[in-house]
Amino acid sequence: MNVYQSLLEKKKNGQKSFAILIDPDKVGVASLTALIDLAIKAKADYFFVGGSLVVSDNLDTCVLTIKQQCSTPIILFPGSPSQISKHADALLYLSLISGRNADLLIGQHVISAPFVKKSGLEIISTGYMVIDGGAPTTVSYISNATPIPADKADIALCTAMAGEMLGKKIIYMDAGSGAKKAISEEMISSVASNIDVPLIVGGGIRDAEKAYLNCKAGADVIVIGNAIEKDPSLIKEMAAAIHAVPVKV
């Protein structure tokens, strides 16, 4: 079963997933090895690898280190077309559908398409939505696009619906790295109840309770990055909370 099929199967069964986001610029071999060990013990479902601004050449090393230690699927979450590693399992091919920056909607994809095609990676077309998290974030700065206001669930809903109808296989709502506020359960519920594709939610989630509530609201995958960088011990309780959400019978 490929990565996307596993996401669909889990969504069908109401099974929630926990993804650990790793920025290659922010981890050394020792810290990454320790993090992977914690992830294995907590039964994390996916590793997302990438960042809004990857300036080192550690991407391949990071992916290979994870591969050597476990069989957990590795999904690239690229901030630019250059963030491609053939050693990963899948690539979120992101279109920024919440903004009006044509370069991030289709422009960079035109440039990267031949390289992405040759990579052999499983390509997952993703409608990427940046939500205002109460503070300027790297993704909002790099994208040069205004985030969707945190209190405008209707805009988020219509954007997600449009993305799905345009053929996106996943909708990814992100408050961004360093967000002061996570995305509200109201907005998540509004979007989740009106789309059929898997919904990924990340940004500003700092505790297990918020992760649990976001899943209850309709998120299929919760992505945690910053909080774990600051306190890797959170992996265990985050995983436990997300996996504790009742599964459909």
PDB file of N, CA, C and O in Angstrom, residues 1-13 15 17 46 73 75 89-90 92 122-125 169-170 198 221:
ATOM      1  N   MET A   1       0.846  -1.196   0.000  1.00  0.00           N
ATOM      2  CA  MET A   1       0.000   0.000   0.000  1.00  0.00           C
ATOM      3  C   MET A   1       0.884   1.250   0.000  1.00  0.00           C
ATOM      4  O   MET A   1       1.785   1.371   0.813  1.00  0.00           O
ATOM      5  N   ASN A   2       0.625   2.177  -0.945  1.00  0.00           N
ATOM      6  CA  ASN A   2       1.420   3.390  -0.956  1.00  0.00           C
ATOM      7  C   ASN A   2       0.959   4.351   0.133  1.00  0.00           C
ATOM      8  O   ASN A   2      -0.020   4.098   0.839  1.00  0.00           O
ATOM      9  N   VAL A   3       1.690   5.454   0.267  1.00  0.00           N
ATOM     10  CA  VAL A   3       1.422   6.384   1.367  1.00  0.00           C
ATOM     11  C   VAL A   3       0.020   6.976   1.266  1.00  0.00           C
ATOM     12  O   VAL A   3      -0.715   7.025   2.262  1.00  0.00           O
ATOM     13  N   TYR A   4      -0.354   7.420   0.068  1.00  0.00           N
ATOM     14  CA  TYR A   4      -1.670   8.044  -0.059  1.00  0.00           C
ATOM     15  C   TYR A   4      -2.790   7.054   0.219  1.00  0.00           C
ATOM     16  O   TYR A   4      -3.785   7.392   0.875  1.00  0.00           O
ATOM     17  N   GLN A   5      -2.647   5.830  -0.253  1.00  0.00           N
ATOM     18  CA  GLN A   5      -3.663   4.814   0.015  1.00  0.00           C
ATOM     19  C   GLN A   5      -3.786   4.543   1.510  1.00  0.00           C
ATOM     20  O   GLN A   5      -4.887   4.326   2.024  1.00  0.00           O
ATOM     21  N   SER A   6      -2.662   4.593   2.220  1.00  0.00           N
ATOM     22  CA  SER A   6      -2.715   4.391   3.673  1.00  0.00           C
ATOM     23  C   SER A   6      -3.453   5.541   4.355  1.00  0.00           C
ATOM     24  O   SER A   6      -4.215   5.335   5.300  1.00  0.00           O
ATOM     25  N   LEU A   7      -3.257   6.756   3.847  1.00  0.00           N
ATOM     26  CA  LEU A   7      -3.966   7.914   4.388  1.00  0.00           C
ATOM     27  C   LEU A   7      -5.472   7.790   4.152  1.00  0.00           C
ATOM     28  O   LEU A   7      -6.281   8.079   5.038  1.00  0.00           O
ATOM     29  N   LEU A   8      -5.841   7.361   2.952  1.00  0.00           N
ATOM     30  CA  LEU A   8      -7.257   7.179   2.634  1.00  0.00           C
ATOM     31  C   LEU A   8      -7.890   6.094   3.499  1.00  0.00           C
ATOM     32  O   LEU A   8      -9.017   6.244   3.982  1.00  0.00           O
ATOM     33  N   GLU A   9      -7.158   5.004   3.683  1.00  0.00           N
ATOM     34  CA  GLU A   9      -7.679   3.891   4.483  1.00  0.00           C
ATOM     35  C   GLU A   9      -7.889   4.323   5.936  1.00  0.00           C
ATOM     36  O   GLU A   9      -8.910   4.001   6.557  1.00  0.00           O
ATOM     37  N   LYS A  10      -6.928   5.060   6.462  1.00  0.00           N
ATOM     38  CA  LYS A  10      -7.052   5.543   7.843  1.00  0.00           C
ATOM     39  C   LYS A  10      -8.211   6.521   7.980  1.00  0.00           C
ATOM     40  O   LYS A  10      -8.945   6.491   8.965  1.00  0.00           O
ATOM     41  N   LYS A  11      -8.370   7.387   6.988  1.00  0.00           N
ATOM     42  CA  LYS A  11      -9.481   8.340   7.043  1.00  0.00           C
ATOM     43  C   LYS A  11     -10.819   7.608   7.020  1.00  0.00           C
ATOM     44  O   LYS A  11     -11.740   7.935   7.769  1.00  0.00           O
ATOM     45  N   LYS A  12     -10.913   6.605   6.158  1.00  0.00           N
ATOM     46  CA  LYS A  12     -12.141   5.816   6.047  1.00  0.00           C
ATOM     47  C   LYS A  12     -12.514   5.178   7.389  1.00  0.00           C
ATOM     48  O   LYS A  12     -13.681   5.102   7.759  1.00  0.00           O
ATOM     49  N   ASN A  13     -11.500   4.755   8.135  1.00  0.00           N
ATOM     50  CA  ASN A  13     -11.730   4.096   9.416  1.00  0.00           C
ATOM     51  C   ASN A  13     -11.765   5.060  10.596  1.00  0.00           C
ATOM     52  O   ASN A  13     -11.942   4.626  11.745  1.00  0.00           O
ATOM     53  N   GLN A  15      -9.263   6.684  11.722  1.00  0.00           N
ATOM     54  CA  GLN A  15      -8.018   6.522  12.477  1.00  0.00           C
ATOM     55  C   GLN A  15      -7.135   7.752  12.282  1.00  0.00           C
ATOM     56  O   GLN A  15      -6.808   8.123  11.156  1.00  0.00           O
ATOM     57  N   SER A  17      -3.696  10.161  12.648  1.00  0.00           N
ATOM     58  CA  SER A  17      -2.258   9.928  12.488  1.00  0.00           C
ATOM     59  C   SER A  17      -1.432  11.079  13.050  1.00  0.00           C
ATOM     60  O   SER A  17      -1.858  12.237  13.038  1.00  0.00           O
ATOM     61  N   TYR A  46       4.131   8.960  10.707  1.00  0.00           N
ATOM     62  CA  TYR A  46       4.877   9.473   9.553  1.00  0.00           C
ATOM     63  C   TYR A  46       5.974  10.421  10.025  1.00  0.00           C
ATOM     64  O   TYR A  46       5.862  11.058  11.081  1.00  0.00           O
ATOM     65  N   PRO A  73       7.018   5.633   7.241  1.00  0.00           N
ATOM     66  CA  PRO A  73       7.039   6.376   5.965  1.00  0.00           C
ATOM     67  C   PRO A  73       7.598   7.792   6.109  1.00  0.00           C
ATOM     68  O   PRO A  73       7.292   8.484   7.087  1.00  0.00           O
ATOM     69  N   ILE A  75       7.769  11.429   4.339  1.00  0.00           N
ATOM     70  CA  ILE A  75       7.084  12.275   3.360  1.00  0.00           C
ATOM     71  C   ILE A  75       7.787  13.631   3.301  1.00  0.00           C
ATOM     72  O   ILE A  75       7.943  14.304   4.327  1.00  0.00           O
ATOM     73  N   ASP A  89       9.818   8.426   0.722  1.00  0.00           N
ATOM     74  CA  ASP A  89       8.746   7.570   0.204  1.00  0.00           C
ATOM     75  C   ASP A  89       7.732   8.348  -0.627  1.00  0.00           C
ATOM     76  O   ASP A  89       7.145   7.799  -1.565  1.00  0.00           O
ATOM     77  N   ALA A  90       7.495   9.599  -0.265  1.00  0.00           N
ATOM     78  CA  ALA A  90       6.480  10.386  -0.969  1.00  0.00           C
ATOM     79  C   ALA A  90       6.815  11.869  -0.850  1.00  0.00           C
ATOM     80  O   ALA A  90       7.636  12.278  -0.026  1.00  0.00           O
ATOM     81  N   LEU A  92       4.825  15.701  -0.806  1.00  0.00           N
ATOM     82  CA  LEU A  92       3.653  16.565  -0.861  1.00  0.00           C
ATOM     83  C   LEU A  92       3.945  17.646  -1.899  1.00  0.00           C
ATOM     84  O   LEU A  92       4.793  18.513  -1.677  1.00  0.00           O
ATOM     85  N   GLU A 122       6.566   8.926  -4.775  1.00  0.00           N
ATOM     86  CA  GLU A 122       5.100   8.973  -4.876  1.00  0.00           C
ATOM     87  C   GLU A 122       4.690  10.439  -4.722  1.00  0.00           C
ATOM     88  O   GLU A 122       4.992  11.075  -3.709  1.00  0.00           O
ATOM     89  N   ILE A 123       4.017  10.987  -5.704  1.00  0.00           N
ATOM     90  CA  ILE A 123       3.659  12.406  -5.704  1.00  0.00           C
ATOM     91  C   ILE A 123       2.217  12.569  -5.227  1.00  0.00           C
ATOM     92  O   ILE A 123       1.301  11.971  -5.802  1.00  0.00           O
ATOM     93  N   ILE A 124       2.035  13.384  -4.203  1.00  0.00           N
ATOM     94  CA  ILE A 124       0.699  13.615  -3.643  1.00  0.00           C
ATOM     95  C   ILE A 124       0.348  15.091  -3.821  1.00  0.00           C
ATOM     96  O   ILE A 124       0.898  15.963  -3.140  1.00  0.00           O
ATOM     97  N   SER A 125      -0.562  15.368  -4.738  1.00  0.00           N
ATOM     98  CA  SER A 125      -0.991  16.740  -5.001  1.00  0.00           C
ATOM     99  C   SER A 125      -1.706  17.301  -3.770  1.00  0.00           C
ATOM    100  O   SER A 125      -2.690  16.736  -3.302  1.00  0.00           O
ATOM    101  N   LYS A 169      -5.384  16.077  -3.767  1.00  0.00           N
ATOM    102  CA  LYS A 169      -5.647  14.820  -3.061  1.00  0.00           C
ATOM    103  C   LYS A 169      -5.639  14.975  -1.544  1.00  0.00           C
ATOM    104  O   LYS A 169      -6.137  14.116  -0.814  1.00  0.00           O
ATOM    105  N   ILE A 170      -5.043  16.074  -1.088  1.00  0.00           N
ATOM    106  CA  ILE A 170      -4.953  16.363   0.349  1.00  0.00           C
ATOM    107  C   ILE A 170      -5.138  17.861   0.535  1.00  0.00           C
ATOM    108  O   ILE A 170      -4.726  18.658  -0.311  1.00  0.00           O
ATOM    109  N   PRO A 198      -8.257  13.602   2.705  1.00  0.00           N
ATOM    110  CA  PRO A 198      -7.619  13.737   4.018  1.00  0.00           C
ATOM    111  C   PRO A 198      -7.243  15.180   4.335  1.00  0.00           C
ATOM    112  O   PRO A 198      -6.844  15.941   3.456  1.00  0.00           O
ATOM    113  N   VAL A 221      -4.551  14.084  10.104  1.00  0.00           N
ATOM    114  CA  VAL A 221      -3.130  13.996  10.456  1.00  0.00           C
ATOM    115  C   VAL A 221      -2.747  15.267  11.198  1.00  0.00           C
ATOM    116  O   VAL A 221      -3.058  16.376  10.749  1.00  0.00           O
TER     117      VAL A 221
END
